[in-house]
Short mmCIF file of C-alpha atoms in Angstrom, two decimals:
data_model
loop_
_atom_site.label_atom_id
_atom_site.label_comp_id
_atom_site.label_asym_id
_atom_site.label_seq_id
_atom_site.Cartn_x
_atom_site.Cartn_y
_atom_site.Cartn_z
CA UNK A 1 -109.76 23.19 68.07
CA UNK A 2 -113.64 24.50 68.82
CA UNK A 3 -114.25 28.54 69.79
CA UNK A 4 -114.25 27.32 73.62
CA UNK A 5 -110.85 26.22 73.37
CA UNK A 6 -109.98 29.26 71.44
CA UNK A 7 -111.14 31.73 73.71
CA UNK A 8 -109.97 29.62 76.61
CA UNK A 9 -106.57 30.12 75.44
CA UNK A 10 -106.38 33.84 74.47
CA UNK A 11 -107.99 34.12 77.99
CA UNK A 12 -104.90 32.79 79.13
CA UNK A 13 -102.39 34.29 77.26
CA UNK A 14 -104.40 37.94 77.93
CA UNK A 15 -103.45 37.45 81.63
CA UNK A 16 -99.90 38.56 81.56
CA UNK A 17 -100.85 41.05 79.37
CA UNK A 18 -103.65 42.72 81.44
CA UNK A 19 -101.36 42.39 84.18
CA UNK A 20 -98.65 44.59 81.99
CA UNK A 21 -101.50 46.89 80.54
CA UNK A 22 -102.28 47.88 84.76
CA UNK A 23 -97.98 48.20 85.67
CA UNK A 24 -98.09 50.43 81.89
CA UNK A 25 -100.85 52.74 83.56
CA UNK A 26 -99.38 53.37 86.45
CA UNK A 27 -95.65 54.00 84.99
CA UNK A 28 -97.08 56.74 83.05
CA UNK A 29 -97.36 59.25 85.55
CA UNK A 30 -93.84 58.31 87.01
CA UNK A 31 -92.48 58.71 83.60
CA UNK A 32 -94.65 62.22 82.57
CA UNK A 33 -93.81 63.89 86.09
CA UNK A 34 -90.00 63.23 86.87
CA UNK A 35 -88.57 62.84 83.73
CA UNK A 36 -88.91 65.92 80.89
CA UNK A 37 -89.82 65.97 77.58
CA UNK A 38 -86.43 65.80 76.36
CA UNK A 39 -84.73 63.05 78.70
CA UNK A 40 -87.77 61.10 77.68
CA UNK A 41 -86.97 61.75 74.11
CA UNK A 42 -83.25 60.42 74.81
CA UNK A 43 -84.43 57.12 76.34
CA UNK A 44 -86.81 56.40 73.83
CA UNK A 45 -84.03 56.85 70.92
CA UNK A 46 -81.83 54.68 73.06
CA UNK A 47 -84.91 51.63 72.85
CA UNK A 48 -85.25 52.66 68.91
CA UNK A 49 -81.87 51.95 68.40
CA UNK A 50 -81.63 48.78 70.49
CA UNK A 51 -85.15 47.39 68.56
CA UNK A 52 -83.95 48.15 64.92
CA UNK A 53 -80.19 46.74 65.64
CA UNK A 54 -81.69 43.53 67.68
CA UNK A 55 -84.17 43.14 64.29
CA UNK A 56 -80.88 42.64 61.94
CA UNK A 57 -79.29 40.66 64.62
CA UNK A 58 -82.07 38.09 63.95
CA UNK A 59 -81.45 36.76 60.72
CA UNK A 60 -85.21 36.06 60.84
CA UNK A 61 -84.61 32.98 62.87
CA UNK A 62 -86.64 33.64 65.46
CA UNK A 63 -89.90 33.28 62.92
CA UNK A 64 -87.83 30.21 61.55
CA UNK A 65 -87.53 28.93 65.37
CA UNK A 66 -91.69 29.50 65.22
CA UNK A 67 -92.01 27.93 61.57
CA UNK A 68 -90.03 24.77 62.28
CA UNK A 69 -90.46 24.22 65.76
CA UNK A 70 -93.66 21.17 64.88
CA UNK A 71 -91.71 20.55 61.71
CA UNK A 72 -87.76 20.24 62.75
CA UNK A 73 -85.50 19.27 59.82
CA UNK A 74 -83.44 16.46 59.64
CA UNK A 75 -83.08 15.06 62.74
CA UNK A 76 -83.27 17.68 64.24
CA UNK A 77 -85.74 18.36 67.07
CA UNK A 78 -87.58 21.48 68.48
CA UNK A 79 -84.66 22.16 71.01
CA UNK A 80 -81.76 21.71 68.79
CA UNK A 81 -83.62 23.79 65.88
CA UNK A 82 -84.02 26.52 68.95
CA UNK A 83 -80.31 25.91 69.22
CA UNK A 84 -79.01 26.13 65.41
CA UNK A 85 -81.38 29.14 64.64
CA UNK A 86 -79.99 31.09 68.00
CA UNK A 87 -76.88 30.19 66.82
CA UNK A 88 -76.95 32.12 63.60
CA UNK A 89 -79.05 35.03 65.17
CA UNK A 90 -75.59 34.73 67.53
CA UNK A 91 -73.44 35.69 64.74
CA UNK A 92 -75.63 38.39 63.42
CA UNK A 93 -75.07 39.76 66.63
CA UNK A 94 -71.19 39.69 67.16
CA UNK A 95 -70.86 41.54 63.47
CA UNK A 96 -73.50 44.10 64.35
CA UNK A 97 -71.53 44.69 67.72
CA UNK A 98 -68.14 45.22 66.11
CA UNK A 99 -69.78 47.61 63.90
CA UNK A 100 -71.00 49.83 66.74
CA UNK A 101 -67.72 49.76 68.60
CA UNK A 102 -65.91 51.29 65.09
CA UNK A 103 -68.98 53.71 65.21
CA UNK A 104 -69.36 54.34 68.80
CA UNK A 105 -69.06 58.32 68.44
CA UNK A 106 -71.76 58.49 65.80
CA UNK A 107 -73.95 56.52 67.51
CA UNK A 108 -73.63 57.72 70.62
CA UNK A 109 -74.31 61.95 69.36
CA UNK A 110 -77.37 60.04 67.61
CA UNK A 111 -78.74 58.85 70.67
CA UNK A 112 -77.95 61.54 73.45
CA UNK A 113 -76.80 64.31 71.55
CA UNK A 114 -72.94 63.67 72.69
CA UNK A 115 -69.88 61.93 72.64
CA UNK A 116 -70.47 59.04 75.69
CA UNK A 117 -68.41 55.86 75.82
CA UNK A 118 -70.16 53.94 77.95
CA UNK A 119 -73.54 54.29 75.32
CA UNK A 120 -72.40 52.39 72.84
CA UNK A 121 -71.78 49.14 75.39
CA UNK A 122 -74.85 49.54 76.59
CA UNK A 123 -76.37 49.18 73.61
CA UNK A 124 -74.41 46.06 72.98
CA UNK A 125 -75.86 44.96 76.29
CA UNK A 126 -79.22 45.42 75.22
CA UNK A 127 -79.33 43.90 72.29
CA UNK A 128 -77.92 40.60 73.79
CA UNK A 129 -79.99 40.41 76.21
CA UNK A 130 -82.92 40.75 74.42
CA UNK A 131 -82.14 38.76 72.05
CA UNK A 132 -81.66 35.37 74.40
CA UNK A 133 -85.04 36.77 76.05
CA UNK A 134 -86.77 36.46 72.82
CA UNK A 135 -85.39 33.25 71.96
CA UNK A 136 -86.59 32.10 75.37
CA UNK A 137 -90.25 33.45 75.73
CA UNK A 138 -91.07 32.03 72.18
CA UNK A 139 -90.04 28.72 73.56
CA UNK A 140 -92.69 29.12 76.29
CA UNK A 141 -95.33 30.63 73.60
CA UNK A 142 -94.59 27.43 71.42
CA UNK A 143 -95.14 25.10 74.11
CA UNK A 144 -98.16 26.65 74.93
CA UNK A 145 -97.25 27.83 78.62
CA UNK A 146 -99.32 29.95 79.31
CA UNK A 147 -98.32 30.94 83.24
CA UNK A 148 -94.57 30.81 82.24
CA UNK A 149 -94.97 32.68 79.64
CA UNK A 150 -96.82 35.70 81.43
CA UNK A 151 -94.54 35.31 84.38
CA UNK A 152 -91.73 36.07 81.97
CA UNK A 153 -93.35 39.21 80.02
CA UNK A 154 -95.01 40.47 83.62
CA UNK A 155 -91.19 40.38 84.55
CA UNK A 156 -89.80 42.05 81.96
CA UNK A 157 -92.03 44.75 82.52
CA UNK A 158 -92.26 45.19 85.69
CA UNK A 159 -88.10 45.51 86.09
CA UNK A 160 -88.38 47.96 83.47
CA UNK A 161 -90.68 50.42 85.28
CA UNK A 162 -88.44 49.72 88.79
CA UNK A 163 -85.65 50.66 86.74
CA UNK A 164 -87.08 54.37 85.73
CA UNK A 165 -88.11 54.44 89.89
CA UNK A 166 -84.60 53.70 90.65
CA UNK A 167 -83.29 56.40 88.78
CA UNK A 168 -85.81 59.03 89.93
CA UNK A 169 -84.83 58.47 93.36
CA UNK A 170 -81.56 58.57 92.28
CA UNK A 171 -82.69 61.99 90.71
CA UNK A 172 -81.13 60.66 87.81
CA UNK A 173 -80.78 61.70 84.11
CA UNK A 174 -81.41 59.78 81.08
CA UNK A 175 -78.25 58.31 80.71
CA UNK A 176 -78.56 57.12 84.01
CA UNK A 177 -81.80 55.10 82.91
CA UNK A 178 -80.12 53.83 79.72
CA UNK A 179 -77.67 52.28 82.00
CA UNK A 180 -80.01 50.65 84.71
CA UNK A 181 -82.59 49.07 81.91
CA UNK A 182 -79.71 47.74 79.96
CA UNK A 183 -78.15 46.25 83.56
CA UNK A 184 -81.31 44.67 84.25
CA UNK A 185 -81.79 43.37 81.15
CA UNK A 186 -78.74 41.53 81.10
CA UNK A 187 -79.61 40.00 84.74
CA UNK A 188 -82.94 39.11 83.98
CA UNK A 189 -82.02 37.18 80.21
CA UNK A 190 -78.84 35.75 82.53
CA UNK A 191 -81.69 34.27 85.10
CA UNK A 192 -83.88 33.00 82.80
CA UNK A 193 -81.46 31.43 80.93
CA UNK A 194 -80.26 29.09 83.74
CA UNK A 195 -84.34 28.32 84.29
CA UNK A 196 -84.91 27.49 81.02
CA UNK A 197 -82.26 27.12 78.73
CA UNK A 198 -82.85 23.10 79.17
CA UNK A 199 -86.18 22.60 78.36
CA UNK A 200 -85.35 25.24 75.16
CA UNK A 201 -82.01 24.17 73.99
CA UNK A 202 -80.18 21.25 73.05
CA UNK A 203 -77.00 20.30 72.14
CA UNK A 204 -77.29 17.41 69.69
CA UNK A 205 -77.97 19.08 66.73
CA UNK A 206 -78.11 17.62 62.89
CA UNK A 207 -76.29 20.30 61.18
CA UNK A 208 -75.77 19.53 57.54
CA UNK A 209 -75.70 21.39 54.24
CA UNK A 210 -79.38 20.93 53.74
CA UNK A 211 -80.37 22.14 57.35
CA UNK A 212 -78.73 24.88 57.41
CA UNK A 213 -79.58 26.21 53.91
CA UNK A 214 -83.33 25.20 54.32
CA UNK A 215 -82.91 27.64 58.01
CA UNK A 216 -81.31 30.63 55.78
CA UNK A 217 -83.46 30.09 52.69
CA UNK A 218 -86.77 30.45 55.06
CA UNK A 219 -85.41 32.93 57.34
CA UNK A 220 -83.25 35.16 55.54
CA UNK A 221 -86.42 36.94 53.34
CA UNK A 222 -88.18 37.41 56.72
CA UNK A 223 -85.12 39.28 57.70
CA UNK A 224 -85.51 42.52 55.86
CA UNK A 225 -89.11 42.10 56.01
CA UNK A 226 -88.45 42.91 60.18
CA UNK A 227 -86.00 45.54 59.95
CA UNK A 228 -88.41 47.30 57.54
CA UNK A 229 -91.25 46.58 59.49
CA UNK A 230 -89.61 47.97 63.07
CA UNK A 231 -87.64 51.49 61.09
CA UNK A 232 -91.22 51.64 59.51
CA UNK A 233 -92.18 51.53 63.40
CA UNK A 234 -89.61 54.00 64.57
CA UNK A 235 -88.77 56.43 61.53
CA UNK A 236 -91.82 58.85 62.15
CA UNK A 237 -89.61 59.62 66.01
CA UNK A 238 -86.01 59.67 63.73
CA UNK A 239 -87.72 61.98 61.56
CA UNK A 240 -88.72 64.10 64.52
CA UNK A 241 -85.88 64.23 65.94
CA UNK A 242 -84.00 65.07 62.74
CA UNK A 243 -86.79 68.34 62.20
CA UNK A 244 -87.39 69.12 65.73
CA UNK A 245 -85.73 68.08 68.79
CA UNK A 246 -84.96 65.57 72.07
CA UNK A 247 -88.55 67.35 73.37
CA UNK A 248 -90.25 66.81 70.11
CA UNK A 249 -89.59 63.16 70.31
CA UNK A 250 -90.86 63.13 74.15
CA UNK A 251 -94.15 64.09 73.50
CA UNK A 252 -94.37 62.07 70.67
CA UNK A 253 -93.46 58.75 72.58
CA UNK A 254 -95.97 59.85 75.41
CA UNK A 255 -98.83 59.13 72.43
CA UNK A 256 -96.78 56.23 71.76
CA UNK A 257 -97.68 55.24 75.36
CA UNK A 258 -100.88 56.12 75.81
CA UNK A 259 -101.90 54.43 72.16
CA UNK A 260 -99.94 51.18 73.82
CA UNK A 261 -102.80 50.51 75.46
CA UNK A 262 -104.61 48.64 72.65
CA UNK A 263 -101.04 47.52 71.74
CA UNK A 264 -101.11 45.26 74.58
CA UNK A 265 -104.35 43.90 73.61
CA UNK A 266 -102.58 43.18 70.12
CA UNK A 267 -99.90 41.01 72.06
CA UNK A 268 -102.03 39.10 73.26
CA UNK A 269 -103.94 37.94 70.02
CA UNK A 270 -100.70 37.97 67.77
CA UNK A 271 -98.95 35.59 70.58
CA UNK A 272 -101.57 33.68 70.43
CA UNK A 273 -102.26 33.75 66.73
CA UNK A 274 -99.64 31.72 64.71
CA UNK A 275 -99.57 28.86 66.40
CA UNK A 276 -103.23 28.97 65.95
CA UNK A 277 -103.44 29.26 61.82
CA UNK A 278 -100.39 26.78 62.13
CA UNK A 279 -102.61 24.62 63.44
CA UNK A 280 -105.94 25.06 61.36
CA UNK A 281 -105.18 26.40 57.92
CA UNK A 282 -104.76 22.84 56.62
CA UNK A 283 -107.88 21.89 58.64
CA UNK A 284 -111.01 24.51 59.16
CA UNK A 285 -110.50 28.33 57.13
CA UNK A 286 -114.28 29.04 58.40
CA UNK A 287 -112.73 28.97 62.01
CA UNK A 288 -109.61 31.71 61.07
CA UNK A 289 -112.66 33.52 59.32
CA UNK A 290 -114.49 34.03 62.38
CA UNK A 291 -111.72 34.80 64.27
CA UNK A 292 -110.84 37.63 61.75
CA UNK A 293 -113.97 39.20 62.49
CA UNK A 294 -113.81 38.55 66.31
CA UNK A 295 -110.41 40.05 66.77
CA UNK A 296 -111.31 43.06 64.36
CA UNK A 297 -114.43 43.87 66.48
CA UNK A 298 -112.57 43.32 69.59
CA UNK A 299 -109.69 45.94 68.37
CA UNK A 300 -112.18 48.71 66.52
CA UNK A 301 -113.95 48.42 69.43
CA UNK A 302 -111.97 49.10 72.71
CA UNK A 303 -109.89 51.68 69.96
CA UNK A 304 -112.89 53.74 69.82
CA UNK A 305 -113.66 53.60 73.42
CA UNK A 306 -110.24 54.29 74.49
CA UNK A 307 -110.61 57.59 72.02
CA UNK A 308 -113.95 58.54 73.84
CA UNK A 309 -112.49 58.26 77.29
CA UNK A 310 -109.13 59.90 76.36
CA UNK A 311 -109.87 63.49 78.90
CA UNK A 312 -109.95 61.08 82.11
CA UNK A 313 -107.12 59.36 80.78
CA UNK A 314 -105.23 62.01 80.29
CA UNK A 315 -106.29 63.97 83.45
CA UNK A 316 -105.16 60.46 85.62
CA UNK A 317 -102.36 59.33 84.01
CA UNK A 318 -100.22 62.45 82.13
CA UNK A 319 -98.71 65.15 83.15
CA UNK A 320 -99.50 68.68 81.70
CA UNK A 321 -96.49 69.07 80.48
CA UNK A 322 -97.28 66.35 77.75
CA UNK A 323 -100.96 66.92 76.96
CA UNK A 324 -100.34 68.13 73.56
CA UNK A 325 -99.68 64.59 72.18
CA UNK A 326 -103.74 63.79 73.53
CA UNK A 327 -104.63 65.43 69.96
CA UNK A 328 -102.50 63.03 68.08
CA UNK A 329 -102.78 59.15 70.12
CA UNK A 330 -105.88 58.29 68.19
CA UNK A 331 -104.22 58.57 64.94
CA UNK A 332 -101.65 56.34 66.28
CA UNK A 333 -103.89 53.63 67.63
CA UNK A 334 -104.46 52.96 63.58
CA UNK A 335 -100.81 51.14 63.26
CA UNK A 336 -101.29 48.56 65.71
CA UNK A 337 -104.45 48.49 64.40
CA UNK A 338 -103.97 47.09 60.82
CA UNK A 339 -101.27 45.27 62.16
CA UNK A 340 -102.76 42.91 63.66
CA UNK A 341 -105.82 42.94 61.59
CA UNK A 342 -103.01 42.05 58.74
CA UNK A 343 -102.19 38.79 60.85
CA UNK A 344 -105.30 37.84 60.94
CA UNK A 345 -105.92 37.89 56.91
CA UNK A 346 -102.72 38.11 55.01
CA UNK A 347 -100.89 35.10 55.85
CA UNK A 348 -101.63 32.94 53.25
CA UNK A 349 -98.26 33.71 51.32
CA UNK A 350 -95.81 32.82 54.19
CA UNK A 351 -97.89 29.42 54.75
CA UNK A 352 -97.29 28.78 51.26
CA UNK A 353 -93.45 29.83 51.93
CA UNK A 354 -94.00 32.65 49.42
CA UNK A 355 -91.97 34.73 52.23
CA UNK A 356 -90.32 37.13 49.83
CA UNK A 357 -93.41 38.89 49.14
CA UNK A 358 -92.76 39.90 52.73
CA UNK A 359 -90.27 42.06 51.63
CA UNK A 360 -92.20 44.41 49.02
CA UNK A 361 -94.71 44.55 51.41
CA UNK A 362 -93.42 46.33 54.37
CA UNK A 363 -90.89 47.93 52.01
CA UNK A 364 -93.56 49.51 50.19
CA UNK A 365 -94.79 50.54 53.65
CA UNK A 366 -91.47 52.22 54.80
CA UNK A 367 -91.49 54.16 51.31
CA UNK A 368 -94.65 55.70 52.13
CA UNK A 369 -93.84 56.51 55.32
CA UNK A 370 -90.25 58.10 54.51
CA UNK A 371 -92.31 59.99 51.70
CA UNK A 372 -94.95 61.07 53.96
CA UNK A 373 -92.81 62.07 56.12
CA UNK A 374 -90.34 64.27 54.12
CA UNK A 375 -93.80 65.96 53.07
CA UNK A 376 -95.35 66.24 56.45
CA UNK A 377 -93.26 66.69 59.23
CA UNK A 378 -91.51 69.63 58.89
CA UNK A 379 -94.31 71.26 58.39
CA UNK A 380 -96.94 69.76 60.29
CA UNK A 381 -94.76 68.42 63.52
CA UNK A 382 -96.51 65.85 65.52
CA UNK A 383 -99.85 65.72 63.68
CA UNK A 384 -97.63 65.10 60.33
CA UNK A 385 -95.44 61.84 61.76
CA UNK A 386 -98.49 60.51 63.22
CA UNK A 387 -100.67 60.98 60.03
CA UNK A 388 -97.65 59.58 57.94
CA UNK A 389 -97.82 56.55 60.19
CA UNK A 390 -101.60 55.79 60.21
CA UNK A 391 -101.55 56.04 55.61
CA UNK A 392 -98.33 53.85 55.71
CA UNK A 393 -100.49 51.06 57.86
CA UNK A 394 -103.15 51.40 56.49
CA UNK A 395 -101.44 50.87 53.10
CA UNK A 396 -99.72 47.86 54.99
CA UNK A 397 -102.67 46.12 55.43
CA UNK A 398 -104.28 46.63 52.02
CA UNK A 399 -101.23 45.20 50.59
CA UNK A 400 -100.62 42.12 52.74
CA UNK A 401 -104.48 41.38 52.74
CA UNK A 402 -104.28 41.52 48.52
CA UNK A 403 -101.08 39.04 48.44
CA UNK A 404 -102.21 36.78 51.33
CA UNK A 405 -105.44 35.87 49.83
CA UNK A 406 -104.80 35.58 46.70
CA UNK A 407 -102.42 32.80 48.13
CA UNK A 408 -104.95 31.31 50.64
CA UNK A 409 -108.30 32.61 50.92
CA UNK A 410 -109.32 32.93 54.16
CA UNK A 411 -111.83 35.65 54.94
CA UNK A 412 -115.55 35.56 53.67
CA UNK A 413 -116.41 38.99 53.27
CA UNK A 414 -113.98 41.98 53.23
CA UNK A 415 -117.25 44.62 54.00
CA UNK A 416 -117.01 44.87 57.25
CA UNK A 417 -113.10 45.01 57.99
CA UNK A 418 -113.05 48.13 55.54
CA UNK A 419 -116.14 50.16 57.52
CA UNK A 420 -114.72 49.64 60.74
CA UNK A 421 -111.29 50.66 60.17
CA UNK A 422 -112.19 53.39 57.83
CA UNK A 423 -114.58 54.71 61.01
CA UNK A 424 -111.82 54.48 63.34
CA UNK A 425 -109.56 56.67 60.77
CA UNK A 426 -112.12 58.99 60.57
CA UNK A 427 -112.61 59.09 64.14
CA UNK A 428 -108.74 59.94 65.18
CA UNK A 429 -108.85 62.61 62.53
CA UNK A 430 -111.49 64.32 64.00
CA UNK A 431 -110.33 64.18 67.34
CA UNK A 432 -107.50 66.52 65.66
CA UNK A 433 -109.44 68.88 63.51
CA UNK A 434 -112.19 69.35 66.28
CA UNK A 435 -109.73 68.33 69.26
CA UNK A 436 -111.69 71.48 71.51
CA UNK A 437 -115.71 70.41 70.26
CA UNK A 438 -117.72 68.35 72.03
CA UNK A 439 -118.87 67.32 68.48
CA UNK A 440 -116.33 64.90 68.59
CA UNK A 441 -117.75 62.77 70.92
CA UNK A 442 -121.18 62.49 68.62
CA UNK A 443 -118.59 61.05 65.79
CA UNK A 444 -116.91 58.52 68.30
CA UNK A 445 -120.50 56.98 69.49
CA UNK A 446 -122.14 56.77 65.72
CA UNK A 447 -119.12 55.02 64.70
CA UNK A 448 -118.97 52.72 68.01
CA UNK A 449 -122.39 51.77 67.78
CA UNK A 450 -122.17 50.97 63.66
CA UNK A 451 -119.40 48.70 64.14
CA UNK A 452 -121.37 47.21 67.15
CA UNK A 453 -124.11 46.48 64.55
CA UNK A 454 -122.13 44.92 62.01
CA UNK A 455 -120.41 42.94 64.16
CA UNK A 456 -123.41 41.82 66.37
CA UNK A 457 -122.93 38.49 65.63
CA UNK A 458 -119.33 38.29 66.88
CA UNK A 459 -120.56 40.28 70.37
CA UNK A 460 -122.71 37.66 71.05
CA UNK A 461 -120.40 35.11 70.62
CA UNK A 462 -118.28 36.37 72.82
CA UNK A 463 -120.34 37.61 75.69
CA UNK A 464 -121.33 33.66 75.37
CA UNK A 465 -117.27 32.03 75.82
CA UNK A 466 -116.52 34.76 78.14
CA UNK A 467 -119.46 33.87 80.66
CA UNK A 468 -118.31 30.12 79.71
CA UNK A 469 -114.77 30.91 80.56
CA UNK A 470 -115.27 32.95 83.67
CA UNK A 471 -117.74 30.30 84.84
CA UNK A 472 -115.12 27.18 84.04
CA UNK A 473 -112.02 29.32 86.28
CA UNK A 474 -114.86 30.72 89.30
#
């Protein structure tokens, strides 16, 4: 696979998500002006709760689905391993749902504050339906299509945000939104189902001893490694909530949102990633190299400029009543950040199905997160859980990048990765200390233009394949 390919197909796979970054935007306001700090707050718990119980229902077999899908066991094939590893995912999910019904009470006062029967099934809903989604938009990632696969996520989306409209013309609560997303997500995994679930699953499966421990004995270490990895995610909001309150966690998620903004540019490489290095690290490491550096310079970059254009931002797209989380987004543009720079150069341990080092990984991520976190955020409130997030990372990524090449060495020089993110640290901490200075801005533009320097080589490359790819679709 050449650069031109490369591009060609990140090009592709960035549609959908442009396409989600513009319906994002323009749900912001919607969300900021008819829904209050603290019903935000409640929704967001509701989607915490549905991520981390929909990570255990996995089993890690949706990253075996990914891992075996060119390689099926047996004789298996890539339908009927989709099949077996939904299957077990399946079960996860039937235990985890008896355990909320016992709980319903506690989980429900978690989530809204108060007793509510009908929160608990909607979590079960949720986590069901997203769960089949998953199963059936890696399918589409893994058979590389492209316009499927954005019409999916661009649907997904874009349901989501009518469902928040819906209830504000409803002049509904957040309870009332917890009910229409997990409706709709039920309806829209039900639809896509009958569309796809032919060309995904399969029926005739091989299902032996040896299958089925070879599934468990690659997937189950991923399996803590993603519940760690999504409380790691979530734990700085639980921790607000615990400290502070429903509001507290509202103006925290509004960061959240604003920050998604690069987030969406991280979908985008990360779906397109894998099934790249599955592809090349037996072949060409100089190719993952220079993508390394590409997609760091691409990320650093539009981070920074996002930082230095967060007034209009704000003054566009947010309500007052949430502009004290602009002082604390940049810090939380970090985590998405060095996550996907960690994709890029710490993989070498899972291709050599050292997956357990997974686990003390992100668990040593957590740790410093939770420990941060007791430390900081009573204390220091927002600027404390965001801080605690951006160290726990940025420790992430040290970590992974350590383990990963000392298992397969991919990268050529580690220089330039460790300027550029430690300028874009340094950059969202100033925007806090000196939040009301124009000095700021003098910060964000030396550290744009150094990592424009030192990553001159990969700007021209891609100013090159971009005017090559425009020029191929115009």
């Amino acid at each position: 696979m050449n650069s031109k390919d490369i591009i060609k197909q990140i090009g592709g796979y960035s549609l959908g998500i442009i396409a989600n970054a513009i319906i994002s935007l323009i749900s912001i306001p919607i969300l900021t002006k008819f829904f209050s700090p603290e019903e935000l707050g409640k929704i967001n718990i509701f989607q915490i709760y549905s991520d981390i119980i929909l990570s255990i229902a996995y089993l890690g077999m949706d990253q075996t689905y990914i891992r075996f899908y060119h390689e099926p066991i047996g004789e298996n094939t890539s339908k009927s391993i989709a099949t077996l590893c939904f299957l077990i995912s399946f079960i996860g999910f039937i235990v985890i749902s008896i355990i909320i019904i016992a709980y319903k009470q506690l989980i429900s006062t978690q989530i809204i504050g108060y007793e509510l029967a009908s929160i608990p099934i909607y979590l079960i809903i949720s986590v069901f339906s997203k769960l089949l989604f998953r199963f059936l938009n890696f399918a589409s990632r893994m058979q590389k299509n492209i316009l499927l696969f954005s019409i999916q996520s661009i649907s997904l989306n874009v349901g989501k945000k009518l469902s928040y409209i819906i209830v504000v013309m409803w002049h509904g609560t957040a309870e009332d939104a917890i009910a229409v997303l997990s409706i709709f997500f039920l309806l829209l995994a039900i639809v896509l189902s009958l569309i796809k679930s032919r060309k995904t699953f399969s029926l005739k499966i091989d299902l032996n001893k040896r299958v089925f421990f070879e599934l468990i004995k690659y997937g189950i270490p991923l399996a803590p490694m993603v519940i760690i990895s999504m409380i790691n995610s979530n734990v700085n909001q639980l921790f607000l909530r615990r400290y502070g309150n429903f509001a507290d966690v509202g103006i925290y998620a509004n960061a959240i949102n604003i920050a998604n903004i690069i987030l969406l540019v991280q979908s985008g490489i990360n779906l397109f990633w894998m099934p790249f290095l599955m592809e090349n690290y037996n072949k060409d490491l100089n190719i993952i190299s220079k993508m390394h550096h590409m997609i760091t310079f691409v990320l650093i970059s539009i981070s920074l400029t996002i930082i230095m254009f967060q007034r209009p931002i704000y003054n566009i797209f947010v309500d007052k009543a949430y502009w004290n989380s602009a002082k604390i987004f940049p810090i939380l543009l970090i985590s998405p950040v060095a996550m996907t720079i960690s994709e890029t150069i710490g993989n070498g341990y899972l291709l050599k199905k050292k997956s357990y080092w997974t686990l003390a990984i992100y668990g040593l991520s957590l740790l410093a997160n939770i420990i941060l976190c007791l430390l900081l955020v009573p204390s220091q409130g927002y600027f404390g859980a965001a801080l605690a997030n951006a160290i726990s990372s940025i420790i992430m990524l040290l970590t992974k990048t350590c383990v990963g090449e000392k298992y397969l060495k991919c990268i050529d020089s580690y220089i330039r990765v460790v300027i550029s993110t430690s300028l874009l640290f340094i950059s969202a901490i100033a925007n806090y200390i000196v939040y009301s200075s124009n000095y700021k801005y003098f910060i964000f533009i030396s550290a744009l233009l150094i990592v424009i320097i030192i990553y001159r080589q990969e700007l021209r490359s891609i100013i090159y394949r971009s005017y090559d790819f425009i020029k191929e679709y115009l």
